[in-house]
XYZ file of C-alpha atoms in Angstrom:
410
model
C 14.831 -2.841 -48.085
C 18.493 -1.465 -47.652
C 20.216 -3.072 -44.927
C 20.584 0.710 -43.203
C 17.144 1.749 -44.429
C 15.097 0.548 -41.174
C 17.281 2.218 -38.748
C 16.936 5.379 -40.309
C 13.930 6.521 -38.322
C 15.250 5.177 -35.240
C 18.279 7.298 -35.538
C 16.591 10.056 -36.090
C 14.621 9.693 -33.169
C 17.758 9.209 -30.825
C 19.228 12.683 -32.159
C 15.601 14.306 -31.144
C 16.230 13.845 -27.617
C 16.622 16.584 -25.426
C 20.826 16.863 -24.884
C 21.380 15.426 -21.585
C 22.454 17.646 -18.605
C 25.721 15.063 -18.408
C 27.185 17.143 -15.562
C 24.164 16.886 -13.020
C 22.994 13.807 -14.450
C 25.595 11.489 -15.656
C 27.825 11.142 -12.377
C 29.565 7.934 -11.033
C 26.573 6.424 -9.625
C 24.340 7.958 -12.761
C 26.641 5.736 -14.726
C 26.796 2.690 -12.308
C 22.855 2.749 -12.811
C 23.273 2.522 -16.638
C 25.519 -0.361 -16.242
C 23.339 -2.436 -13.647
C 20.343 -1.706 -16.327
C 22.442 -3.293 -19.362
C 23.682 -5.935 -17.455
C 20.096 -7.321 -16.565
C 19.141 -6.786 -20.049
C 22.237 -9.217 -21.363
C 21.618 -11.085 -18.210
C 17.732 -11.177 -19.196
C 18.602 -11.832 -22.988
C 20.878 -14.997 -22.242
C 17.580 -16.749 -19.755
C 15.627 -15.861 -22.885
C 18.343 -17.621 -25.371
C 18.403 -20.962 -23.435
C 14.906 -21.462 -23.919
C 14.247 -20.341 -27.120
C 12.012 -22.770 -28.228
C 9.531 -21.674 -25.848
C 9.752 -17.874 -26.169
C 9.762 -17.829 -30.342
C 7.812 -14.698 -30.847
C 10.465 -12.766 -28.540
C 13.239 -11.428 -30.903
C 16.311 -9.860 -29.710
C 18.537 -8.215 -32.000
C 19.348 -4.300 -32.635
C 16.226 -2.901 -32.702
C 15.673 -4.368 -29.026
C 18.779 -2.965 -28.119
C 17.910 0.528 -29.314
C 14.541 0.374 -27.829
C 16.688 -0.505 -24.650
C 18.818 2.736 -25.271
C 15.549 5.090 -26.020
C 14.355 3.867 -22.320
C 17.617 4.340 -20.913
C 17.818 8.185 -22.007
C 14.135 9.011 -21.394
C 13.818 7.067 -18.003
C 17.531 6.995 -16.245
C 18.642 10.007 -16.458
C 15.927 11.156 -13.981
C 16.039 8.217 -12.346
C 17.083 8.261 -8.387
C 16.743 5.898 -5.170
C 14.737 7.279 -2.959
C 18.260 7.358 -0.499
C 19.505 9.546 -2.910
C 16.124 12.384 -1.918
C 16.417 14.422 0.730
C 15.501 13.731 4.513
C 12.941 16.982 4.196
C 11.838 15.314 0.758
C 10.881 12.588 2.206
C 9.577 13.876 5.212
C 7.119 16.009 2.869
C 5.976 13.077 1.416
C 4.755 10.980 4.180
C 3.291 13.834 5.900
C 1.422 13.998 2.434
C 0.361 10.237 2.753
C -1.015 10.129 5.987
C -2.660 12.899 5.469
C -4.696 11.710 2.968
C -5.068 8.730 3.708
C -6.690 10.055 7.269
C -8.806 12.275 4.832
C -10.139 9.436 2.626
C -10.536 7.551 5.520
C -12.365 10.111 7.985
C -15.408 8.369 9.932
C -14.376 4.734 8.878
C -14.906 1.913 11.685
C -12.544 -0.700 12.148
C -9.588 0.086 9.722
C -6.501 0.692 10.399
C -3.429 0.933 7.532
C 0.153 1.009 7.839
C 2.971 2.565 4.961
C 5.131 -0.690 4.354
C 7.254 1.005 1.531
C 8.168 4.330 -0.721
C 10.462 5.093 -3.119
C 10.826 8.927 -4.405
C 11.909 9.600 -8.301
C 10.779 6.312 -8.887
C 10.444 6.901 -12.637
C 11.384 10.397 -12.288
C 12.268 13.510 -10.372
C 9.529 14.746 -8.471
C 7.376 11.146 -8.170
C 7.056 8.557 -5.994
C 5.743 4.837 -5.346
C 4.272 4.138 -1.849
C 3.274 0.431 -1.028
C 1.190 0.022 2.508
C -1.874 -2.173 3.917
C -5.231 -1.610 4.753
C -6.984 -3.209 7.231
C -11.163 -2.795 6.993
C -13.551 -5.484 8.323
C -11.657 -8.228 9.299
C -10.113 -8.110 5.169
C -6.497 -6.637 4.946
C -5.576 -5.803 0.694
C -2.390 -4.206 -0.399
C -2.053 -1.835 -2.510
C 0.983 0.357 -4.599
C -0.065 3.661 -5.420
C 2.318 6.627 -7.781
C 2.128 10.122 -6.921
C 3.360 13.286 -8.520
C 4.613 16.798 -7.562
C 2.863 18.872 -9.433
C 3.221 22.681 -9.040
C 4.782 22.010 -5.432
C 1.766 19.517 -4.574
C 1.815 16.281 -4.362
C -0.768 14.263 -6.391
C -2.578 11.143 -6.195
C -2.300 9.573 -9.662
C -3.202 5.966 -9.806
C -3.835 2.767 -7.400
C -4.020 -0.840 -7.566
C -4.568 -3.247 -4.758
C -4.717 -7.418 -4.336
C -5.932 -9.984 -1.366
C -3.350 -12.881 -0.226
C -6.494 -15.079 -1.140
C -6.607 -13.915 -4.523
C -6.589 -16.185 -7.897
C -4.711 -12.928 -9.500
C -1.056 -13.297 -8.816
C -0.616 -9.552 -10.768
C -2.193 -6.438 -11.907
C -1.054 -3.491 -14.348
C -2.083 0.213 -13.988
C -3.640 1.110 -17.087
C -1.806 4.381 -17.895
C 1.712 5.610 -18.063
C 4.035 4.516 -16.187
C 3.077 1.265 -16.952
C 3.429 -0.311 -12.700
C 3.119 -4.128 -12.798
C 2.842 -5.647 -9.297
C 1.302 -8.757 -7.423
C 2.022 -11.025 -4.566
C 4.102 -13.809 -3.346
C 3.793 -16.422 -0.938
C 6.050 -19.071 -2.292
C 9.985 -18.602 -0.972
C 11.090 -20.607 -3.607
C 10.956 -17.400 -5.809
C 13.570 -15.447 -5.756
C 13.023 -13.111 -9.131
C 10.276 -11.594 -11.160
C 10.325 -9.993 -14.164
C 7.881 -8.030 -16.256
C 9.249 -8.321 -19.743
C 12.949 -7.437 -19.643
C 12.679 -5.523 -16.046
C 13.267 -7.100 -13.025
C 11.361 -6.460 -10.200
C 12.103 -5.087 -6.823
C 10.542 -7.537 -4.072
C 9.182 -6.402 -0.758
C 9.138 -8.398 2.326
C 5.293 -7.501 4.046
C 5.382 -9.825 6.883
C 6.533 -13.871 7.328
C 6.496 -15.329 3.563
C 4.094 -12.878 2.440
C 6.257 -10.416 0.097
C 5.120 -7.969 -2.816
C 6.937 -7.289 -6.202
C 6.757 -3.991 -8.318
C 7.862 -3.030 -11.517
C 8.076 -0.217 -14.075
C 7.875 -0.608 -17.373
C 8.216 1.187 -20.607
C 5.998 -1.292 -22.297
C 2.297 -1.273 -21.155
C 1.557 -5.143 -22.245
C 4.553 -7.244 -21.113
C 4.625 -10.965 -19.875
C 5.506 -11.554 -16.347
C 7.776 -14.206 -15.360
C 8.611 -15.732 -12.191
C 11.801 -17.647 -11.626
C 12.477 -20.170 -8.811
C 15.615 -21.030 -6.867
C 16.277 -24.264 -8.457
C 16.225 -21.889 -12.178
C 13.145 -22.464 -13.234
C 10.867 -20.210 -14.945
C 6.674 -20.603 -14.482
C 4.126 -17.515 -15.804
C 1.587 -16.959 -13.328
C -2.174 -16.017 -13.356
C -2.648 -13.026 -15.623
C -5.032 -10.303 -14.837
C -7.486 -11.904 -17.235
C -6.851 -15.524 -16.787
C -7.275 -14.560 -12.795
C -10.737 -12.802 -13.627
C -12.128 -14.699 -16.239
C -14.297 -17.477 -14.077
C -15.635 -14.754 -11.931
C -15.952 -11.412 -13.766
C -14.906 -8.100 -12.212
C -15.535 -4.633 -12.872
C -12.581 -2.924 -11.459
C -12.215 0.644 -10.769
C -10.541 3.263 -12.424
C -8.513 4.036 -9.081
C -9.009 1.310 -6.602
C -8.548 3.458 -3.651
C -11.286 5.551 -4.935
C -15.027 6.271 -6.363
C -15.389 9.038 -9.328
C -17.556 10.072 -12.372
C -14.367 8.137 -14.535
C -15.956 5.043 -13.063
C -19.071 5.651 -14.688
C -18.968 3.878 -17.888
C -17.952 0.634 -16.375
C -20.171 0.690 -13.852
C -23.501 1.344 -15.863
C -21.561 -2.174 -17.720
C -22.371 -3.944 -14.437
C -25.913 -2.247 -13.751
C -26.890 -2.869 -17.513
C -25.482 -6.206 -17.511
C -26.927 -7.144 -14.351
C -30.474 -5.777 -15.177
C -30.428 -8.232 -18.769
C -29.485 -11.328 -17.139
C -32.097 -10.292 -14.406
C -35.169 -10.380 -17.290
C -33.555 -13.367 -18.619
C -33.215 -14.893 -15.273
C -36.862 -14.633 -14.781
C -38.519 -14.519 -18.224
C -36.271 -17.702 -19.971
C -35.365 -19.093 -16.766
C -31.468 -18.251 -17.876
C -28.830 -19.196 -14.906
C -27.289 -15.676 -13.436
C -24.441 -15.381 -11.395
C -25.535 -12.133 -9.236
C -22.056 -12.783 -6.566
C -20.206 -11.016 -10.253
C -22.189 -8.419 -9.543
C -22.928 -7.632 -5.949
C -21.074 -8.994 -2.926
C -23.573 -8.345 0.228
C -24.816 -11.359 1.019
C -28.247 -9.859 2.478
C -28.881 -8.251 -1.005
C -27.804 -11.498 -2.958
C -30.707 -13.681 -0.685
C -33.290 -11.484 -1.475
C -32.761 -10.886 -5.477
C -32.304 -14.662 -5.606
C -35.628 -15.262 -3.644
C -36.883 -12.802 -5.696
C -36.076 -14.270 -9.065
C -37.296 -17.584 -8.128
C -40.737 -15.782 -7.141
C -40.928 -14.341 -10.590
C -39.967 -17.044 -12.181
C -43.330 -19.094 -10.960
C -45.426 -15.994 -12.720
C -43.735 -15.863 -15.858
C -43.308 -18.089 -18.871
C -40.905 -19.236 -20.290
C -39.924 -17.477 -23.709
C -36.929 -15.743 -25.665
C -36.809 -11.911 -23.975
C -34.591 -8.814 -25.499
C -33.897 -6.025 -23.482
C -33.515 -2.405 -24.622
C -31.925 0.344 -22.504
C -33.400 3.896 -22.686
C -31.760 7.565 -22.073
C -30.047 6.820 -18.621
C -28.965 9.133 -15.788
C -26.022 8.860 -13.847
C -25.087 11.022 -10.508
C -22.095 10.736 -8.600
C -22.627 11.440 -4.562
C -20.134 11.727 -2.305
C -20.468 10.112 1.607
C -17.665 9.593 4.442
C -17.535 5.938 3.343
C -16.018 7.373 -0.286
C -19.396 7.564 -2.492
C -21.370 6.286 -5.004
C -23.145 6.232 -8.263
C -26.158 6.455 -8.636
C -28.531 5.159 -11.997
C -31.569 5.164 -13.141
C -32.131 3.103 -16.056
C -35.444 3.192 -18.337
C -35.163 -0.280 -20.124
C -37.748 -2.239 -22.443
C -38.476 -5.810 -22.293
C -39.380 -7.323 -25.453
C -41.220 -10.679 -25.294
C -41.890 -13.196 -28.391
C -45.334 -11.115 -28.219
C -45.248 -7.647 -26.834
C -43.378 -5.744 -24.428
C -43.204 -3.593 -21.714
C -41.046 -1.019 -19.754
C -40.021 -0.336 -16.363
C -37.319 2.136 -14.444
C -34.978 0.183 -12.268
C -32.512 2.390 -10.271
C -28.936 1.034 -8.892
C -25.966 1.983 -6.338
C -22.780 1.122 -6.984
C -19.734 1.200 -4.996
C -16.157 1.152 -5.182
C -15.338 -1.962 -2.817
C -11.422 -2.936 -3.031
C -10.825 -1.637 -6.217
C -14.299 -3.597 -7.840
C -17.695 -2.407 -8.499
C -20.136 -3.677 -7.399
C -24.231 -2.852 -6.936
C -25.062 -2.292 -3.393
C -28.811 -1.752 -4.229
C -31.718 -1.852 -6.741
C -34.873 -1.240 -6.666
C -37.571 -1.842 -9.480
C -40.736 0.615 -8.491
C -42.708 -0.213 -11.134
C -46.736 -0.558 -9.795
C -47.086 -4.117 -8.676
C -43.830 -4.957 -9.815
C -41.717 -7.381 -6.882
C -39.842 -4.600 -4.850
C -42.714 -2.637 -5.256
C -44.805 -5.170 -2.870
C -42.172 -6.002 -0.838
C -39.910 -3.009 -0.129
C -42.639 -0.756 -0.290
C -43.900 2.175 -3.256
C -42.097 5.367 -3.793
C -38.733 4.172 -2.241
C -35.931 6.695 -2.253
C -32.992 4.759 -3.200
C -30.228 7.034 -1.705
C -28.573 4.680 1.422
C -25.931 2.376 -0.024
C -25.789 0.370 3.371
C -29.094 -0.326 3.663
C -28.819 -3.993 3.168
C -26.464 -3.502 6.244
C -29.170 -2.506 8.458
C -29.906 -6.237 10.246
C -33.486 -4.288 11.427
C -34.260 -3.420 7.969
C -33.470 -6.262 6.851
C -35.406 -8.662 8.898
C -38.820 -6.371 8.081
C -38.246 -7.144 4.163
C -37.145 -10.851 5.030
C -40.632 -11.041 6.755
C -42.635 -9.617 3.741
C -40.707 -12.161 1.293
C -42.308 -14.786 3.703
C -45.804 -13.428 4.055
């Protein structure tokens, strides 16, 4: 290939661009922004040079550079602090935030919340970034949310939120703009980048601080560097999650039909290892699935009952035309299924309906109830025939509770 021949379609790309507006866009401090974004990118590049050995796959020459430039035109040229909006603009916005949050939030028992940080034209005019806490049941998670203006109303776009105590040191929303984020409680960092982009680091309270950043790219490696100059990766999303699988949300703030697919993943999932549990006498881990503690106790105590029935043999499970139905409470709704499956057995097999709850529980689903109401089947016996399974609480109810607790014992 001609030495020229690659860049070709790059250049042609560049001259596609919209024509800048350079007098309402390209001022003093337009350009001061340009320069501050090159700099960390040579800044960024040189970090990357001295350890070269370690970092082989990254490559760094003009294509890099014009990628650089294609970000610079498309992002920074809309690009402005949030000092740089309006008083009224930003006014607007909170009154916006509170708002919903008090909407989302309407009937909830001890929670409380508080707006730590926001940032308008975050990636561009008319958006903005809002970091704050929530405080529910003794558990506070952060989260960073992006919003957009859209026909003179601002819109919730996409969430992510993260414990102090959790093995996930960042998370990535999953659509453009790419927002990577996480937590630190180490003061011996003093940058993080995702890829190339350094992130902007929020103090929340004492050592506890919070980093975002916006990226072009949506799979980038994140990189935290200490005061002494060293570099260390931290936990990925996946490395965080793999020991103890999660089925996150699409919006962690949130419940909605979108979640639908991945949560008949954890009912389906869940209802296999269940007939495996029982029928082969396979190990299941229900806490990936369900988090009550009340509804954990009695599916254990019910697999071990079930397991002194059945024999052991091989078992294949087949799932049958499902129904889904999303139902919206003050406590932000759920799903409900009902899933037809068939249990096939070395000889035989037979079929049963199981139906499920899910819920959207700091950004996770996870199954709040199921009930089996097959004839003489275990919940049948015990919970009663003909339940309606429509109260996703219910294992809350310490009454309730105690009146199945005494028909496991009897």
């Amino acid at each position: 290939m001609k030495d020229n021949e690659w860049k070709n379609p790059l250049i042609d790309e560049l001259k596609s661009l919209p024509k800048p507006d350079y007098e309402h866009e390209f001022d003093e401090q337009k350009q001061d922004q340009i320069h501050e974004t090159l700099m960390k990118f040579s800044n960024s590049y040189k970090r990357k040079k001295k350890s070269r050995e370690r970092w082989k796959r990254i490559s760094v020459g003009f294509a890099s550079i014009a990628a650089l430039i294609l970000f610079i035109v498309v992002f920074i040229p809309f690009h402005n602090e949030s000092n740089n909006a309006n008083v009224a603009d930003i006014e607007s916005f909170e009154q916006f935030f509170h708002q919903k949050m008090k909407e989302m939030n309407k009937g909830e028992q001890d929670f409380s919340y508080s707006l730590i940080h926001s940032e308008l034209n975050a990636v561009h005019r008319n958006d903005a970034i809002a970091i704050f806490t929530e405080n529910k049941n003794s558990s506070e998670t952060i989260y960073i949310a992006y919003f957009e203006k859209q026909t003179n109303q601002w819109e919730w776009i996409q969430t992510r939120g993260a414990q102090w105590d959790s093995p996930v040191n960042w998370s990535s929303m999953n659509s453009i703009p790419y927002i990577y984020s996480g937590l630190i409680n180490d003061l011996s960092i003093l940058e993080v980048y995702a890829g190339d982009v350094q992130a902007k680091i929020i103090t929340i309270e004492g050592d506890k601080r919070f980093w975002y950043a916006v990226s072009p790219i949506e799979e980038v490696e994140v990189m935290f560097v200490t005061e002494d100059g060293k570099e260390k990766i931290p936990h990925t999303e996946l490395e965080g999650l793999q020991d103890s699988p999660e089925y996150l949300a699409e919006d962690s703030r949130e419940l909605s039909m979108q979640d639908s697919e991945t949560a008949y993943e954890i009912v389906v999932n869940a209802l296999t290892d269940y007939y495996r549990a029982i029928w082969s006498g396979s190990d299941i881990e229900l806490s990936a699935f369900m988090e009550n503690e009340n509804l954990i106790q009695y599916t254990e105590k019910k697999i071990q009952s079930e397991r002194k029935v059945y024999i052991t043999e091989e078992v294949n499970v087949e799932i049958g035309a499902w129904e889904v139905d999303y139902v919206d409470d003050e406590h932000g709704g759920f799903l409900y299924f009902k899933i037809p499956a068939e249990i096939f057995k070395d000889i035989g097999s037979y079929a049963e309906v199981t139906e499920f709850l899910v819920r959207n529980v700091n950004g996770k689903l996870v199954i709040v109830d199921w009930y089996t109401g097959a004839k003489d089947s275990y919940d049948f016996l015990v919970r009663g025939e003909n339940e309606t399974i429509d109260k996703p609480n219910i294992w809350d109810d310490s009454e309730w509770v105690q009146h199945v607790v005494r028909k496991q014992n009897e």
